């Protein structure tokens, strides 16, 4: 997988960029210009902001910083600086109109391909940014992350369906494996140094000593979560962290976002369509506080980030950390629900071929999984290529999510990939699984 052949690197970078742009085009061509410029939720940017921001980042970090080119339109930089204007204010900025934004992003991409064609991927004498095509990989991952953000905007948008996709395969027979898996105690390698397109926050590889623990073999389902709802989980303060309880009271929460009760049954809105909440699907659109409250109600807890990564990467047979739960091979459709091929998670227990050595399924794809951990740097962290990607978010304001959702592309999905968000956030494609300490007699 870790190739150094320049032509293979060039082809991989071109493919990642083209895949991302096809998705961006789909997400921005399926609604009219008015809807592109409108704000569908104060939580989100107008779609046309994401579109031009994708182009602007590519211009700043690939064309200017890496290739040393002159700015095409320096005057628009502040408009598309995510730190300068909160999302709620972005519709009032003098943004590029949809046609202009499309043209700008296409112009930048054309120049990026010129840079790619001429890039020397010879290992010796190349900067870290061009080595292994990292700069192109980073740009493709950035675009794909904004594609997921745009998909969230589509989910929040009112009105009929603008996007459709086939459903995942139903399970041939209900998953009847064990409910939880035992991950043995002992050292494991967390993070990565070798993964060529890993971002700064995934680096470097380092050893962690993790005591043995049990973890759910599948994400928590809607039917399991519904029990918590029906048994009054949202009315009992004892399950909730103080700020979570305040959130429940302030907004009168009683179920995950997009759920509503009608005639004794729970319905949910999903990309413009109402449907009964599917019992076997992983629960979606819960905040960290809800995930944490459910886990406490169930007599369990959220896994820590290091536990999650050990469950996803540790091979007890070799003691090695793998790139993915199934091994080192890149994701394929029979192993994980990724890339917006479907507009929902697959039933819990799907993707037997994606199972980890200890028997844990759906760690990659389907739903982002909340962990108990704050977003913090690993020992030896170095901000790269700029502090605004990860470093400014370290501290304690953000919780880590792992694994990736159905809306994540394979280029931004691996056992080491880290996502983060505020613990109140629920419009994201977030779910979770639970864990517990292993009994002392099971200690390795
Ligand atoms: C890693 C998903 C939290 O969307 O804010 C996009 C990714 N960084 N542009 C985000 C990102 C800069 C980031 N997350
Ligand atoms: Fe961005």
Short mmCIF file of C-alpha atoms and ligand atoms in Angstrom, two decimals:
data_model
loop_
_atom_site.label_atom_id
_atom_site.label_comp_id
_atom_site.label_asym_id
_atom_site.label_seq_id
_atom_site.Cartn_x
_atom_site.Cartn_y
_atom_site.Cartn_z
CA UNK A 1 0.00 0.00 0.00
CA UNK A 2 2.80 2.41 0.76
CA UNK A 3 4.04 2.94 -2.77
CA UNK A 4 6.86 5.26 -3.72
CA UNK A 5 6.41 4.85 -7.47
CA UNK A 6 5.87 8.41 -8.79
CA UNK A 7 3.35 7.38 -11.43
CA UNK A 8 1.31 5.36 -8.94
CA UNK A 9 1.32 8.32 -6.53
CA UNK A 10 0.26 10.67 -9.31
CA UNK A 11 -2.58 8.38 -10.34
CA UNK A 12 -3.76 7.95 -6.76
CA UNK A 13 -3.77 11.71 -6.18
CA UNK A 14 -5.63 12.36 -9.45
CA UNK A 15 -8.21 9.72 -8.59
CA UNK A 16 -8.77 11.12 -5.08
CA UNK A 17 -9.23 14.65 -6.45
CA UNK A 18 -11.61 13.51 -9.19
CA UNK A 19 -13.68 11.39 -6.81
CA UNK A 20 -14.04 14.35 -4.47
CA UNK A 21 -15.04 16.73 -7.25
CA UNK A 22 -17.68 14.35 -8.62
CA UNK A 23 -19.25 14.28 -5.18
CA UNK A 24 -19.04 18.06 -4.72
CA UNK A 25 -20.72 18.47 -8.11
CA UNK A 26 -23.51 16.06 -7.17
CA UNK A 27 -24.13 17.87 -3.89
CA UNK A 28 -24.22 21.31 -5.48
CA UNK A 29 -26.06 20.51 -8.73
CA UNK A 30 -29.09 18.80 -7.20
CA UNK A 31 -30.68 22.03 -5.93
CA UNK A 32 -31.34 25.32 -7.71
CA UNK A 33 -29.22 28.45 -7.35
CA UNK A 34 -31.54 29.99 -4.79
CA UNK A 35 -31.15 26.97 -2.56
CA UNK A 36 -27.37 26.97 -3.05
CA UNK A 37 -27.13 30.50 -1.71
CA UNK A 38 -29.77 30.06 1.02
CA UNK A 39 -29.04 29.13 4.58
CA UNK A 40 -30.90 25.95 5.45
CA UNK A 41 -29.91 26.05 9.11
CA UNK A 42 -28.07 28.62 11.24
CA UNK A 43 -25.80 25.69 12.17
CA UNK A 44 -24.53 25.43 8.61
CA UNK A 45 -23.00 27.54 5.85
CA UNK A 46 -24.85 28.09 2.59
CA UNK A 47 -23.79 25.30 0.20
CA UNK A 48 -22.21 27.89 -2.07
CA UNK A 49 -19.88 28.91 0.77
CA UNK A 50 -18.55 25.34 1.10
CA UNK A 51 -18.07 25.18 -2.66
CA UNK A 52 -15.93 28.32 -2.88
CA UNK A 53 -14.16 27.51 0.41
CA UNK A 54 -13.06 24.18 -1.11
CA UNK A 55 -11.56 26.10 -4.03
CA UNK A 56 -10.03 28.76 -1.81
CA UNK A 57 -8.27 26.26 0.49
CA UNK A 58 -6.93 24.46 -2.56
CA UNK A 59 -5.68 27.74 -3.93
CA UNK A 60 -4.04 28.81 -0.67
CA UNK A 61 -2.44 25.54 0.35
CA UNK A 62 -1.70 23.80 -2.89
CA UNK A 63 -1.24 26.51 -5.51
CA UNK A 64 0.28 29.21 -3.31
CA UNK A 65 2.02 27.44 -0.39
CA UNK A 66 3.23 24.31 -2.16
CA UNK A 67 3.57 25.38 -5.80
CA UNK A 68 4.55 28.98 -5.03
CA UNK A 69 1.99 30.55 -7.37
CA UNK A 70 0.57 34.07 -7.23
CA UNK A 71 -2.89 34.50 -5.72
CA UNK A 72 -5.74 34.36 -8.22
CA UNK A 73 -8.22 36.29 -6.08
CA UNK A 74 -6.58 37.29 -2.78
CA UNK A 75 -9.50 39.58 -1.94
CA UNK A 76 -11.84 36.68 -1.34
CA UNK A 77 -9.61 34.90 1.20
CA UNK A 78 -11.24 36.51 4.27
CA UNK A 79 -14.74 35.54 3.06
CA UNK A 80 -13.81 31.88 3.07
CA UNK A 81 -11.72 31.86 6.22
CA UNK A 82 -13.65 29.60 8.60
CA UNK A 83 -12.18 31.39 11.62
CA UNK A 84 -13.18 34.86 10.47
CA UNK A 85 -16.96 34.45 10.22
CA UNK A 86 -19.22 32.08 12.16
CA UNK A 87 -21.47 29.91 10.00
CA UNK A 88 -24.60 31.81 11.00
CA UNK A 89 -23.20 35.03 9.48
CA UNK A 90 -21.94 33.58 6.22
CA UNK A 91 -25.15 34.14 4.19
CA UNK A 92 -24.76 37.90 4.75
CA UNK A 93 -21.27 38.04 3.27
CA UNK A 94 -20.70 39.20 -0.31
CA UNK A 95 -20.06 35.59 -1.37
CA UNK A 96 -19.33 34.51 -4.92
CA UNK A 97 -22.62 33.71 -6.68
CA UNK A 98 -23.15 30.03 -7.58
CA UNK A 99 -21.83 30.30 -11.17
CA UNK A 100 -18.82 32.31 -10.03
CA UNK A 101 -18.09 29.84 -7.24
CA UNK A 102 -18.28 26.90 -9.66
CA UNK A 103 -16.00 28.67 -12.12
CA UNK A 104 -13.50 29.61 -9.42
CA UNK A 105 -13.32 26.06 -8.00
CA UNK A 106 -12.90 24.65 -11.51
CA UNK A 107 -10.16 27.17 -12.36
CA UNK A 108 -8.24 26.27 -9.20
CA UNK A 109 -8.66 22.57 -9.90
CA UNK A 110 -7.34 22.96 -13.44
CA UNK A 111 -4.21 24.62 -12.08
CA UNK A 112 -3.90 21.96 -9.38
CA UNK A 113 -3.85 19.28 -12.08
CA UNK A 114 -1.09 21.17 -13.88
CA UNK A 115 0.92 21.11 -10.64
CA UNK A 116 0.17 17.42 -10.20
CA UNK A 117 1.31 16.57 -13.73
CA UNK A 118 4.67 18.21 -13.16
CA UNK A 119 5.14 17.15 -9.52
CA UNK A 120 8.25 15.15 -8.80
CA UNK A 121 7.44 12.39 -6.36
CA UNK A 122 11.03 11.22 -6.13
CA UNK A 123 11.56 10.45 -2.44
CA UNK A 124 14.94 12.14 -2.26
CA UNK A 125 14.99 15.90 -2.19
CA UNK A 126 11.24 16.49 -2.04
CA UNK A 127 9.56 18.42 0.73
CA UNK A 128 7.32 16.63 3.14
CA UNK A 129 4.36 18.31 1.47
CA UNK A 130 5.02 16.78 -1.92
CA UNK A 131 6.42 13.48 -0.69
CA UNK A 132 3.86 10.70 -1.29
CA UNK A 133 1.56 13.34 -2.73
CA UNK A 134 0.54 14.41 0.77
CA UNK A 135 -0.49 17.91 -0.34
CA UNK A 136 -2.90 16.45 -2.90
CA UNK A 137 -4.15 13.86 -0.41
CA UNK A 138 -4.78 16.57 2.13
CA UNK A 139 -6.73 18.65 -0.40
CA UNK A 140 -8.84 15.62 -1.40
CA UNK A 141 -9.56 14.87 2.27
CA UNK A 142 -10.47 18.49 2.90
CA UNK A 143 -12.92 18.52 0.00
CA UNK A 144 -14.45 15.21 1.11
CA UNK A 145 -14.90 16.52 4.65
CA UNK A 146 -16.75 19.52 3.30
CA UNK A 147 -18.82 17.17 1.14
CA UNK A 148 -19.91 15.48 4.36
CA UNK A 149 -20.67 18.92 5.81
CA UNK A 150 -22.77 19.70 2.72
CA UNK A 151 -24.59 16.39 3.13
CA UNK A 152 -25.46 17.46 6.68
CA UNK A 153 -26.85 20.69 5.20
CA UNK A 154 -28.96 18.57 2.84
CA UNK A 155 -30.26 16.59 5.81
CA UNK A 156 -31.23 19.84 7.58
CA UNK A 157 -32.84 21.32 4.48
CA UNK A 158 -36.65 21.47 4.43
CA UNK A 159 -38.62 20.23 1.44
CA UNK A 160 -38.65 17.10 -0.69
CA UNK A 161 -35.72 14.83 -1.47
CA UNK A 162 -32.96 16.35 -3.59
CA UNK A 163 -30.68 13.32 -3.29
CA UNK A 164 -31.46 9.64 -3.60
CA UNK A 165 -29.33 6.51 -3.33
CA UNK A 166 -30.00 2.78 -3.09
CA UNK A 167 -30.39 1.35 0.40
CA UNK A 168 -27.68 -0.92 1.82
CA UNK A 169 -28.28 -4.67 1.47
CA UNK A 170 -30.61 -5.93 4.17
CA UNK A 171 -29.05 -8.62 6.37
CA UNK A 172 -29.59 -12.11 4.94
CA UNK A 173 -30.32 -13.19 8.52
CA UNK A 174 -30.31 -11.12 11.70
CA UNK A 175 -26.89 -10.72 13.29
CA UNK A 176 -26.70 -13.37 15.99
CA UNK A 177 -23.07 -13.12 17.03
CA UNK A 178 -21.98 -12.14 20.55
CA UNK A 179 -23.13 -8.73 21.76
CA UNK A 180 -19.67 -7.73 22.93
CA UNK A 181 -16.04 -8.63 22.25
CA UNK A 182 -13.12 -8.89 24.67
CA UNK A 183 -10.10 -6.86 23.61
CA UNK A 184 -7.06 -8.17 25.49
CA UNK A 185 -4.98 -5.91 27.73
CA UNK A 186 -1.41 -4.93 27.03
CA UNK A 187 0.51 -2.52 24.84
CA UNK A 188 -0.58 -1.49 21.38
CA UNK A 189 0.61 1.03 18.80
CA UNK A 190 -1.72 4.01 18.53
CA UNK A 191 -1.50 6.59 15.76
CA UNK A 192 0.75 6.37 12.72
CA UNK A 193 4.02 7.61 11.34
CA UNK A 194 4.06 5.56 8.13
CA UNK A 195 0.56 6.23 6.70
CA UNK A 196 1.41 8.64 3.87
CA UNK A 197 -1.78 10.72 3.87
CA UNK A 198 -2.40 10.71 7.63
CA UNK A 199 -3.08 14.18 9.00
CA UNK A 200 -1.03 15.83 11.73
CA UNK A 201 -3.37 14.84 14.59
CA UNK A 202 -2.97 11.10 13.79
CA UNK A 203 0.80 11.30 14.24
CA UNK A 204 3.15 9.99 15.48
CA UNK A 205 2.83 6.25 16.19
CA UNK A 206 3.34 5.63 19.91
CA UNK A 207 2.78 2.85 22.44
CA UNK A 208 -0.21 2.79 24.79
CA UNK A 209 -0.84 0.36 27.57
CA UNK A 210 -4.56 -0.43 27.49
CA UNK A 211 -6.17 -2.67 30.15
CA UNK A 212 -8.54 -5.36 28.83
CA UNK A 213 -12.10 -4.25 28.07
CA UNK A 214 -15.31 -5.39 26.43
CA UNK A 215 -16.80 -3.44 23.56
CA UNK A 216 -20.09 -3.79 21.66
CA UNK A 217 -19.68 -5.83 18.47
CA UNK A 218 -22.06 -3.44 16.65
CA UNK A 219 -23.09 0.18 17.05
CA UNK A 220 -26.07 0.80 19.38
CA UNK A 221 -29.29 0.35 17.36
CA UNK A 222 -32.39 2.50 17.14
CA UNK A 223 -34.42 -0.16 18.93
CA UNK A 224 -31.97 -0.30 21.85
CA UNK A 225 -31.89 3.49 22.02
CA UNK A 226 -35.70 3.62 21.81
CA UNK A 227 -35.89 1.63 25.06
CA UNK A 228 -33.87 4.35 26.76
CA UNK A 229 -36.27 6.93 25.31
CA UNK A 230 -39.40 4.97 26.27
CA UNK A 231 -38.15 4.27 29.77
CA UNK A 232 -37.89 7.98 30.41
CA UNK A 233 -34.17 8.38 29.89
CA UNK A 234 -34.59 12.01 28.83
CA UNK A 235 -36.52 12.77 32.04
CA UNK A 236 -34.03 11.37 34.54
CA UNK A 237 -31.25 13.70 35.50
CA UNK A 238 -29.11 10.92 37.00
CA UNK A 239 -27.99 9.62 33.59
CA UNK A 240 -26.82 13.00 32.34
CA UNK A 241 -23.64 15.00 32.67
CA UNK A 242 -24.57 18.45 34.11
CA UNK A 243 -24.19 20.32 30.80
CA UNK A 244 -26.08 17.54 29.03
CA UNK A 245 -28.98 17.81 31.45
CA UNK A 246 -29.01 21.58 30.91
CA UNK A 247 -29.21 20.96 27.15
CA UNK A 248 -32.11 18.51 27.56
CA UNK A 249 -34.04 20.98 29.75
CA UNK A 250 -33.34 24.03 27.62
CA UNK A 251 -34.43 22.44 24.34
CA UNK A 252 -36.99 19.98 25.74
CA UNK A 253 -35.18 17.09 24.10
CA UNK A 254 -36.90 13.73 24.16
CA UNK A 255 -35.25 11.73 21.35
CA UNK A 256 -32.48 11.94 18.72
CA UNK A 257 -32.57 14.82 16.27
CA UNK A 258 -35.04 14.32 13.38
CA UNK A 259 -37.23 11.88 15.38
CA UNK A 260 -40.87 12.66 16.11
CA UNK A 261 -43.61 10.64 17.69
CA UNK A 262 -46.82 10.27 15.71
CA UNK A 263 -49.74 8.03 16.58
CA UNK A 264 -47.78 5.91 19.03
CA UNK A 265 -44.87 5.35 16.68
CA UNK A 266 -41.51 7.03 16.16
CA UNK A 267 -40.89 8.53 12.75
CA UNK A 268 -37.80 10.28 11.50
CA UNK A 269 -37.04 12.64 8.66
CA UNK A 270 -34.15 11.57 6.46
CA UNK A 271 -33.08 13.62 3.43
CA UNK A 272 -36.56 14.99 2.78
CA UNK A 273 -38.48 11.77 3.44
CA UNK A 274 -40.36 10.66 6.57
CA UNK A 275 -40.11 7.02 7.59
CA UNK A 276 -40.65 4.84 10.64
CA UNK A 277 -37.43 4.69 12.66
CA UNK A 278 -35.76 1.47 11.43
CA UNK A 279 -35.18 -0.69 14.54
CA UNK A 280 -32.07 -2.54 13.34
CA UNK A 281 -30.12 0.47 12.10
CA UNK A 282 -27.42 2.13 14.20
CA UNK A 283 -28.84 5.17 16.00
CA UNK A 284 -27.91 8.42 14.25
CA UNK A 285 -27.93 12.12 15.16
CA UNK A 286 -27.22 11.87 18.87
CA UNK A 287 -24.98 14.25 20.77
CA UNK A 288 -22.12 13.10 23.00
CA UNK A 289 -24.32 13.86 26.00
CA UNK A 290 -27.05 11.54 24.72
CA UNK A 291 -24.56 8.77 23.92
CA UNK A 292 -23.03 9.13 27.37
CA UNK A 293 -26.43 9.15 29.11
CA UNK A 294 -27.53 6.03 27.23
CA UNK A 295 -24.32 4.22 28.17
CA UNK A 296 -24.81 5.07 31.85
CA UNK A 297 -28.45 3.95 31.72
CA UNK A 298 -27.29 0.67 30.18
CA UNK A 299 -24.79 0.19 33.03
CA UNK A 300 -21.90 0.73 30.65
CA UNK A 301 -19.71 3.57 29.38
CA UNK A 302 -18.37 5.01 26.15
CA UNK A 303 -15.04 3.56 25.01
CA UNK A 304 -12.06 5.86 25.31
CA UNK A 305 -10.38 6.87 22.09
CA UNK A 306 -7.44 4.53 22.73
CA UNK A 307 -9.79 1.63 23.45
CA UNK A 308 -11.67 2.35 20.24
CA UNK A 309 -8.49 2.40 18.18
CA UNK A 310 -7.19 -0.76 19.80
CA UNK A 311 -10.48 -2.53 18.99
CA UNK A 312 -10.17 -1.30 15.40
CA UNK A 313 -6.47 -1.99 14.75
CA UNK A 314 -4.95 -4.45 17.19
CA UNK A 315 -4.29 -7.93 15.89
CA UNK A 316 -3.82 -10.16 18.96
CA UNK A 317 -2.20 -12.87 16.79
CA UNK A 318 0.71 -10.65 15.79
CA UNK A 319 0.54 -7.80 18.30
CA UNK A 320 0.63 -5.42 15.34
CA UNK A 321 -1.64 -2.44 14.65
CA UNK A 322 -3.32 -2.77 11.25
CA UNK A 323 -4.57 0.06 9.03
CA UNK A 324 -8.18 -1.20 9.24
CA UNK A 325 -10.09 -3.77 11.33
CA UNK A 326 -9.87 -6.32 8.49
CA UNK A 327 -6.18 -5.80 7.73
CA UNK A 328 -4.11 -3.40 5.65
CA UNK A 329 -6.11 -3.40 2.38
CA UNK A 330 -8.04 -0.28 1.39
CA UNK A 331 -11.80 -0.30 2.05
CA UNK A 332 -14.13 -1.99 -0.46
CA UNK A 333 -17.95 -1.92 -0.63
CA UNK A 334 -18.21 -5.39 0.92
CA UNK A 335 -16.26 -4.28 4.00
CA UNK A 336 -17.67 -0.88 4.92
CA UNK A 337 -20.48 1.56 4.15
CA UNK A 338 -18.54 4.61 3.01
CA UNK A 339 -18.53 7.27 0.32
CA UNK A 340 -22.21 8.30 0.34
CA UNK A 341 -23.03 5.19 -1.73
CA UNK A 342 -26.03 4.94 0.59
CA UNK A 343 -27.82 7.70 2.43
CA UNK A 344 -28.11 5.74 5.65
CA UNK A 345 -26.17 3.31 7.83
CA UNK A 346 -26.50 -0.41 7.13
CA UNK A 347 -28.29 -2.66 9.66
CA UNK A 348 -26.25 -3.42 12.79
CA UNK A 349 -24.22 -6.57 12.20
CA UNK A 350 -23.63 -5.93 8.49
CA UNK A 351 -20.24 -6.31 6.76
CA UNK A 352 -18.98 -9.59 8.14
CA UNK A 353 -15.91 -9.11 5.89
CA UNK A 354 -15.10 -5.90 7.74
CA UNK A 355 -14.96 -7.60 11.14
CA UNK A 356 -11.95 -7.11 13.43
CA UNK A 357 -9.89 -10.10 14.70
CA UNK A 358 -11.77 -9.90 18.03
CA UNK A 359 -15.17 -9.90 16.25
CA UNK A 360 -16.15 -6.21 16.21
CA UNK A 361 -18.16 -5.03 13.18
CA UNK A 362 -18.85 -1.71 11.46
CA UNK A 363 -15.99 0.15 13.06
CA UNK A 364 -15.40 1.81 9.69
CA UNK A 365 -18.30 3.59 8.01
CA UNK A 366 -22.03 3.69 8.86
CA UNK A 367 -21.95 6.13 11.82
CA UNK A 368 -19.29 8.26 13.49
CA UNK A 369 -18.76 6.87 16.97
CA UNK A 370 -18.46 9.14 19.99
CA UNK A 371 -15.66 8.25 22.39
CA UNK A 372 -15.27 9.40 25.99
CA UNK A 373 -12.07 11.28 25.11
CA UNK A 374 -11.28 14.95 24.68
CA UNK A 375 -9.48 15.94 21.47
CA UNK A 376 -5.81 16.20 22.52
CA UNK A 377 -2.43 15.93 20.77
CA UNK A 378 -0.46 12.69 20.85
CA UNK A 379 2.97 12.77 22.48
CA UNK A 380 5.34 14.19 19.88
CA UNK A 381 2.60 16.03 17.93
CA UNK A 382 3.82 18.58 15.39
CA UNK A 383 1.29 20.91 13.76
CA UNK A 384 1.37 20.32 10.01
CA UNK A 385 1.02 21.93 7.58
CA UNK A 386 -0.70 24.66 9.62
CA UNK A 387 -1.88 25.05 13.25
CA UNK A 388 -5.45 25.82 12.18
CA UNK A 389 -6.05 22.28 10.98
CA UNK A 390 -5.90 20.56 14.40
CA UNK A 391 -3.82 22.35 16.99
CA UNK A 392 -6.20 25.22 17.70
CA UNK A 393 -8.93 22.69 18.58
CA UNK A 394 -6.94 20.83 21.23
CA UNK A 395 -7.93 21.47 24.82
CA UNK A 396 -11.15 20.16 26.24
CA UNK A 397 -13.93 21.73 24.21
CA UNK A 398 -14.21 18.87 21.72
CA UNK A 399 -14.89 15.14 22.01
CA UNK A 400 -13.31 12.67 19.62
CA UNK A 401 -15.41 10.68 17.13
CA UNK A 402 -13.96 7.67 15.36
CA UNK A 403 -14.55 5.35 12.43
CA UNK A 404 -16.41 7.48 9.89
CA UNK A 405 -20.01 7.49 8.68
CA UNK A 406 -21.73 6.46 5.45
CA UNK A 407 -20.95 10.04 4.39
CA UNK A 408 -17.16 9.66 4.72
CA UNK A 409 -15.05 8.84 1.70
CA UNK A 410 -12.40 6.12 1.94
CA UNK A 411 -9.68 8.76 1.45
CA UNK A 412 -10.61 10.24 4.84
CA UNK A 413 -11.19 6.94 6.63
CA UNK A 414 -8.66 4.72 8.41
CA UNK A 415 -8.09 3.16 11.79
CA UNK A 416 -6.09 6.18 12.92
CA UNK A 417 -8.39 8.93 11.56
CA UNK A 418 -9.68 11.36 14.22
CA UNK A 419 -12.76 13.54 14.02
CA UNK A 420 -13.91 15.92 16.74
CA UNK A 421 -16.91 18.03 17.60
CA UNK A 422 -18.67 19.81 20.45
CA UNK A 423 -20.45 17.40 22.82
CA UNK A 424 -23.83 19.09 22.11
CA UNK A 425 -23.58 18.49 18.36
CA UNK A 426 -26.26 16.24 16.86
CA UNK A 427 -26.82 17.19 13.24
CA UNK A 428 -23.65 15.26 12.36
CA UNK A 429 -23.87 11.59 11.33
CA UNK A 430 -23.05 10.45 14.84
CA UNK A 431 -23.84 7.28 16.75
CA UNK A 432 -21.83 5.23 19.24
CA UNK A 433 -21.12 1.88 20.80
CA UNK A 434 -20.58 1.12 24.49
CA UNK A 435 -17.86 -0.61 26.49
CA UNK A 436 -17.05 -1.85 29.99
CA UNK A 437 -13.93 -2.80 31.94
CA UNK A 438 -13.02 -6.48 31.75
CA UNK A 439 -13.25 -8.45 34.99
CA UNK A 440 -9.91 -8.74 36.81
CA UNK A 441 -9.83 -12.52 36.21
CA UNK A 442 -9.86 -11.82 32.47
CA UNK A 443 -6.79 -9.62 32.67
CA UNK A 444 -4.07 -10.70 30.31
C1 LIG B 1 -12.22 17.52 11.23
C2 LIG B 1 -14.46 17.54 10.42
C3 LIG B 1 -13.90 18.71 12.44
O1 LIG B 1 -15.18 20.16 9.29
O2 LIG B 1 -14.45 21.44 10.87
C4 LIG B 1 -12.66 21.19 7.25
C5 LIG B 1 -12.48 19.31 8.96
N1 LIG B 1 -11.03 21.35 8.65
N2 LIG B 1 -11.98 22.31 6.97
C6 LIG B 1 -14.34 20.46 10.12
C7 LIG B 1 -12.07 20.59 8.29
C8 LIG B 1 -10.99 22.42 7.83
C9 LIG B 1 -13.10 19.59 10.31
N3 LIG B 1 -13.42 18.36 11.09
FE1 LIG B 2 -12.44 23.71 5.52
#
